[in-house]
Amino acid sequence: MKVLVVGSGGREHALVWKLAQSPRLDAIHAAPGNPGIARIGECHPVRAEDGEGLLVLCRELDIDLVVVGPEAPLVAGLTDVLRFAGVAVFGPTAEAARIEGSKSFAKDVLDAAGVPTASRLAVARPPCVVKADGLAAGKGVFVCRTQQELDEGLRAAAALGGELLIEELLEGEEVSLFAVADGHDAVALAPAQDFKRIREGDEGPNTGGMGSYSPVPGLGEPEVEELIDTVHRPVLAELARRGAPFSGLLYAGLMLAEDGPRVLEFNCRFGDPETQSILPRLEGDLLASLASAAAGRLDGELGVSDAAAVTVVLASGDYPERGDSGTPIEGIEDAESGGALVFHAGTARHGGQLVTNGGRILDVTGLGDDVAAARTQAYDAVSRISFAGMRFRRDIGLAAAEDHVRS
Ligand code: AMP
Ligand code: GLY
């Protein structure tokens, strides 16, 4: 098969890396891709938002399957454009992608499907959570424990425009659970935990994600299957009932609250950086699985290894306020020599030199027998990489590693 991956971040690098291991793969392309992806496949200068340009590219390259990374083109209808022209796509239609594109739509679907979620509140009073309704790259949610946080949250959410949603503040452990869906049924991938705040100890503003690890303590196969049964399958059934069957990656952001799991949000695509921790653990043919889902008949279990993975995001100095470009990056080969995987998230090549080009620059994934060993490999690799202003969290997977030691 000839495959085109759409996007240019660390998630897309991980997807290309994993898809390239499939015995069914003949060629892998990316649009626009990045310098890390260019080491594996061929990159083409077409933007992820340019549906017509991507269609021309698919025809020129005779692409058999398109895998879409980011949410914005999905919500804007990229899948519809490509499918209408007869190109197979792993990713939902615009109608189905509203599960991420509109938080109020997602709430309606959850309520109709009887899936537990945070209650909507009529009045904004702390503690509560303020959400802007539309897409905001992970930056449209404000957790407000005090009146001051609430005042600031309401102001910031209003500045994003659109409707506001106020909901109950849930406490507990968060987990990201992805499932490959074919419109009706779903197969789970391994659960992961994501670190959304910029600073250690979950302090500071929300980001796109500063790190992740997998597996998550306490969530073995039976627990995961139960979550898919109580969350993903009812939502798929409700979307199909509404005439918007979801095929693609259905990502549930869950809070494991004291009284049971509750949905915080849905995304209509692979999570970033969770994908960089999940795919290295995946045994089995990802391409076969995504192609079968895109064709509407999911087949095959996706096995998972016992190994653990920890991903540390290396960001630019002023992230998340702003990114950086043109700063030289050193040490990637040295970092990889110890066995860690280095995925490019926001890089560019100027002449022969690799430089920064974004907010999140690199994602470093370490593997090991348990989370502690994976952390050691990841942070050892991180210590070999440098660029001016580089910032990262030192506590990715720390609590899970300590948990394991205690149990
Ligand atoms: P979302 O974009 O809806 O996933 O929200 C981003 C982050 O905000 C989540 O990963 C949680 O950390 C936090 N969050 C969202 N909704 C809630 C809620 N109802 N209670 C507590 N935290 C929340
Ligand atoms: N890691 C969070 C997201 O991809 O939305």
Coordinates of C-alpha atoms in Angstrom, one line a residue, residues 126-398:
P126 CA -15.9 28.3 41.9
P127 CA -15.0 25.5 41.9
C128 CA -15.9 24.9 38.2
V129 CA -14.4 24.6 34.8
V130 CA -14.9 27.2 32.0
K131 CA -14.7 25.9 28.4
A132 CA -14.7 27.7 25.1
D133 CA -17.0 25.8 22.7
G134 CA -14.8 25.5 19.6
L135 CA -11.3 24.2 18.8
A136 CA -8.5 25.9 20.8
A137 CA -5.5 23.6 20.6
G138 CA -5.8 22.5 24.2
K139 CA -5.8 26.1 25.4
G140 CA -9.6 26.7 25.7
V141 CA -10.2 25.1 29.1
F142 CA -9.9 27.0 32.4
V143 CA -10.0 25.0 35.7
C144 CA -11.2 27.5 38.3
R145 CA -10.8 26.8 42.0
T146 CA -11.0 30.4 43.2
Q147 CA -13.0 33.5 42.3
Q148 CA -9.9 35.1 40.9
E149 CA -9.2 32.1 38.6
L150 CA -12.9 32.2 37.6
D151 CA -12.7 35.9 36.7
E152 CA -9.6 35.3 34.7
G153 CA -10.9 32.1 33.1
L154 CA -14.2 33.8 32.0
R155 CA -12.2 36.7 30.5
A156 CA -9.8 34.4 28.6
A157 CA -12.5 32.1 27.3
A158 CA -14.6 35.0 26.2
A159 CA -11.6 36.4 24.3
L160 CA -11.5 33.1 22.3
G161 CA -15.0 34.0 21.0
G162 CA -18.0 31.6 20.6
E163 CA -20.1 30.1 23.3
L164 CA -19.0 29.3 26.8
L165 CA -19.6 26.1 28.7
I166 CA -19.5 25.9 32.5
E167 CA -19.2 22.5 34.1
E168 CA -18.6 20.7 37.4
L169 CA -14.9 20.4 38.4
L170 CA -14.0 16.7 38.6
E171 CA -11.1 15.4 40.8
G172 CA -9.1 12.2 40.1
E173 CA -6.5 10.6 37.8
E174 CA -6.7 11.5 34.1
V175 CA -6.2 9.0 31.4
S176 CA -6.3 9.1 27.6
L177 CA -7.9 6.0 26.0
F178 CA -7.7 5.7 22.2
A179 CA -9.8 3.3 20.1
V180 CA -9.5 2.6 16.4
A181 CA -13.1 2.8 15.2
D182 CA -14.8 1.7 11.9
G183 CA -18.1 3.6 12.3
H184 CA -19.6 1.0 14.5
D185 CA -17.1 -1.0 16.6
A186 CA -13.8 -0.1 18.2
V187 CA -10.5 -1.7 19.2
A188 CA -8.6 -0.2 22.1
L189 CA -5.0 0.9 22.1
A190 CA -3.0 0.9 25.3
P191 CA -4.0 3.6 27.8
A192 CA -1.7 6.5 28.4
Q193 CA -1.4 9.5 30.7
D194 CA -0.6 13.0 29.4
F195 CA 1.0 15.9 31.3
K196 CA -0.9 19.0 30.2
R197 CA 0.6 21.8 32.4
I198 CA 3.9 23.5 31.6
R199 CA 5.6 23.0 34.9
E200 CA 6.5 20.2 37.3
G201 CA 3.9 19.3 39.8
D202 CA 1.1 20.2 37.3
E203 CA 1.7 23.9 37.8
G204 CA 1.3 26.7 35.3
P205 CA -0.8 27.1 32.2
N206 CA -2.2 24.2 30.0
T207 CA -0.2 23.3 27.0
G208 CA -0.7 20.9 24.0
G209 CA 1.0 18.3 26.3
M210 CA 4.5 18.1 27.9
G211 CA 4.9 14.4 28.2
S212 CA 3.2 11.0 28.5
Y213 CA 3.7 7.5 29.6
S214 CA 2.0 4.1 29.0
P215 CA 0.8 1.7 30.5
V216 CA -1.2 3.3 33.3
P217 CA -1.2 1.6 36.7
G218 CA -4.5 -0.1 37.5
L219 CA -5.7 -0.2 33.9
G220 CA -5.1 -3.7 32.6
E221 CA -6.9 -5.3 29.6
P222 CA -10.2 -6.1 31.4
E223 CA -10.5 -2.5 32.8
V224 CA -9.7 -1.1 29.4
E225 CA -12.4 -3.4 27.7
E226 CA -14.9 -2.2 30.3
L227 CA -14.1 1.5 29.5
I228 CA -14.5 0.9 25.8
D229 CA -17.9 -0.7 26.6
T230 CA -19.1 2.1 28.8
V231 CA -17.7 5.0 26.8
H232 CA -16.6 4.4 23.2
R233 CA -19.2 1.9 22.0
P234 CA -22.3 3.8 23.2
V235 CA -20.9 7.0 21.7
L236 CA -20.2 5.3 18.3
A237 CA -23.8 3.9 18.4
E238 CA -25.2 7.3 19.1
L239 CA -23.2 9.0 16.3
A240 CA -24.3 6.2 13.9
R241 CA -27.9 6.7 15.0
R242 CA -27.5 10.4 14.1
G243 CA -26.3 9.6 10.6
A244 CA -22.7 10.5 11.4
P245 CA -20.9 7.2 12.0
F246 CA -17.4 7.8 13.3
S247 CA -14.5 6.1 11.6
G248 CA -11.0 7.0 12.7
L249 CA -9.4 7.4 16.1
L250 CA -11.8 8.1 18.9
Y251 CA -9.9 9.5 21.8
A252 CA -11.6 9.8 25.2
G253 CA -10.1 12.0 27.8
L254 CA -11.3 10.4 31.0
M255 CA -11.2 11.3 34.7
L256 CA -11.1 8.3 36.9
A257 CA -13.2 9.9 39.6
E258 CA -14.0 8.2 43.0
D259 CA -17.5 7.3 41.8
G260 CA -16.2 5.9 38.5
P261 CA -14.9 7.1 35.1
R262 CA -16.3 10.2 33.6
V263 CA -15.5 11.7 30.2
L264 CA -13.8 15.1 30.1
E265 CA -13.5 15.4 26.4
F266 CA -13.4 13.6 23.1
N267 CA -10.9 14.1 20.3
C268 CA -11.3 12.9 16.8
R269 CA -7.6 12.0 16.2
F270 CA -4.5 10.5 17.8
G271 CA -3.3 12.5 20.9
D272 CA 0.0 14.2 21.0
P273 CA 2.2 13.3 22.8
E274 CA 0.4 10.1 24.0
T275 CA 0.8 8.5 20.5
Q276 CA 4.6 8.8 21.0
S277 CA 4.3 6.5 24.1
I278 CA 1.6 4.2 22.8
L279 CA 2.8 3.3 19.3
P280 CA 6.3 2.1 20.4
R281 CA 4.5 -0.5 22.6
L282 CA 2.2 -1.7 19.9
E283 CA 2.7 -5.1 18.5
G284 CA 0.9 -6.0 15.4
D285 CA 0.3 -4.2 12.1
L286 CA -1.0 -0.7 12.6
L287 CA -1.4 -0.2 8.8
A288 CA -3.6 -3.2 8.5
S289 CA -5.7 -2.0 11.4
L290 CA -6.1 1.6 10.1
A291 CA -6.8 0.4 6.6
S292 CA -9.5 -2.0 7.8
A293 CA -11.2 0.7 9.9
A294 CA -11.1 3.1 6.9
A295 CA -12.8 0.4 4.8
G296 CA -15.6 0.1 7.5
R297 CA -14.8 -3.4 8.7
L298 CA -12.4 -3.4 11.6
D299 CA -10.3 -6.6 11.9
G300 CA -7.6 -7.8 14.1
E301 CA -6.5 -7.3 17.6
L302 CA -3.6 -4.9 18.2
G303 CA -1.3 -6.6 20.6
V304 CA 0.7 -4.6 23.1
S305 CA 4.1 -5.4 24.6
D306 CA 4.7 -5.6 28.3
A307 CA 7.3 -2.8 28.0
A308 CA 6.6 0.6 29.3
A309 CA 7.2 3.9 27.5
V310 CA 7.8 7.4 28.7
T311 CA 7.8 10.4 26.4
V312 CA 9.4 13.8 27.4
V313 CA 8.6 16.8 25.3
L314 CA 11.4 19.3 24.7
A315 CA 9.8 22.7 24.2
S316 CA 11.1 26.2 23.4
G317 CA 11.9 28.6 26.2
D318 CA 8.8 30.7 25.9
Y319 CA 6.3 27.9 25.2
P320 CA 3.3 27.9 25.5
E321 CA 3.1 31.8 25.1
R322 CA 5.2 31.6 21.9
G323 CA 7.4 29.3 19.9
D324 CA 10.9 29.7 18.6
S325 CA 12.6 29.3 15.2
G326 CA 16.0 29.1 13.7
T327 CA 17.9 28.0 16.9
P328 CA 20.4 25.2 16.2
I329 CA 19.6 21.8 17.8
E330 CA 22.4 19.4 18.8
G331 CA 22.8 15.9 20.1
I332 CA 19.9 13.9 18.5
E333 CA 22.1 11.0 17.2
D334 CA 23.9 10.7 20.5
A335 CA 20.4 10.6 22.2
E336 CA 19.3 7.8 19.8
S337 CA 22.4 5.8 20.3
G338 CA 21.2 4.6 23.8
G339 CA 18.0 3.2 22.3
A340 CA 15.6 6.1 22.9
L341 CA 13.4 7.3 20.0
V342 CA 13.5 10.9 19.1
F343 CA 10.4 12.2 17.3
H344 CA 10.5 15.6 15.6
A345 CA 7.6 17.9 16.6
G346 CA 8.7 21.4 15.6
T347 CA 11.9 21.4 13.6
A348 CA 13.2 22.6 10.3
R349 CA 16.4 22.2 8.3
H350 CA 18.4 25.3 7.4
G351 CA 21.1 24.2 5.1
G352 CA 22.7 21.2 6.8
Q353 CA 21.6 22.4 10.3
L354 CA 18.6 21.2 12.2
V355 CA 16.9 24.1 13.9
T356 CA 13.9 24.8 16.1
N357 CA 10.6 25.7 14.4
G358 CA 7.7 25.8 16.8
G359 CA 6.6 25.5 20.5
R360 CA 7.1 21.8 21.1
I361 CA 10.4 20.9 19.3
L362 CA 11.2 17.2 20.0
D363 CA 9.6 14.3 21.8
V364 CA 12.0 11.8 23.4
T365 CA 10.6 8.3 24.1
G366 CA 12.4 5.9 26.4
L367 CA 11.4 2.2 26.7
G368 CA 12.0 -0.2 29.5
D369 CA 10.7 -3.1 31.5
D370 CA 8.7 -0.7 33.7
V371 CA 8.0 3.0 33.9
A372 CA 11.0 3.7 36.0
A373 CA 13.4 2.0 33.5
A374 CA 11.7 3.8 30.6
R375 CA 12.1 7.1 32.4
T376 CA 15.8 6.4 32.9
Q377 CA 16.3 5.8 29.2
A378 CA 14.2 8.9 28.2
Y379 CA 15.9 11.3 30.5
D380 CA 19.4 10.0 29.7
A381 CA 18.6 10.7 26.1
V382 CA 17.2 14.2 26.9
S383 CA 20.5 15.1 28.7
R384 CA 22.3 14.6 25.4
I385 CA 20.2 17.0 23.4
S386 CA 20.5 20.8 23.6
F387 CA 19.2 23.9 22.0
A388 CA 19.2 27.5 23.5
G389 CA 16.1 27.9 25.7
M390 CA 15.2 24.2 25.8
R391 CA 12.7 23.5 28.6
F392 CA 11.1 20.2 29.7
R393 CA 9.4 18.7 32.7
R394 CA 11.5 16.4 35.0
D395 CA 8.5 14.6 36.5
I396 CA 7.0 12.8 33.5
G397 CA 5.9 9.4 34.8
L398 CA 7.5 10.0 38.1

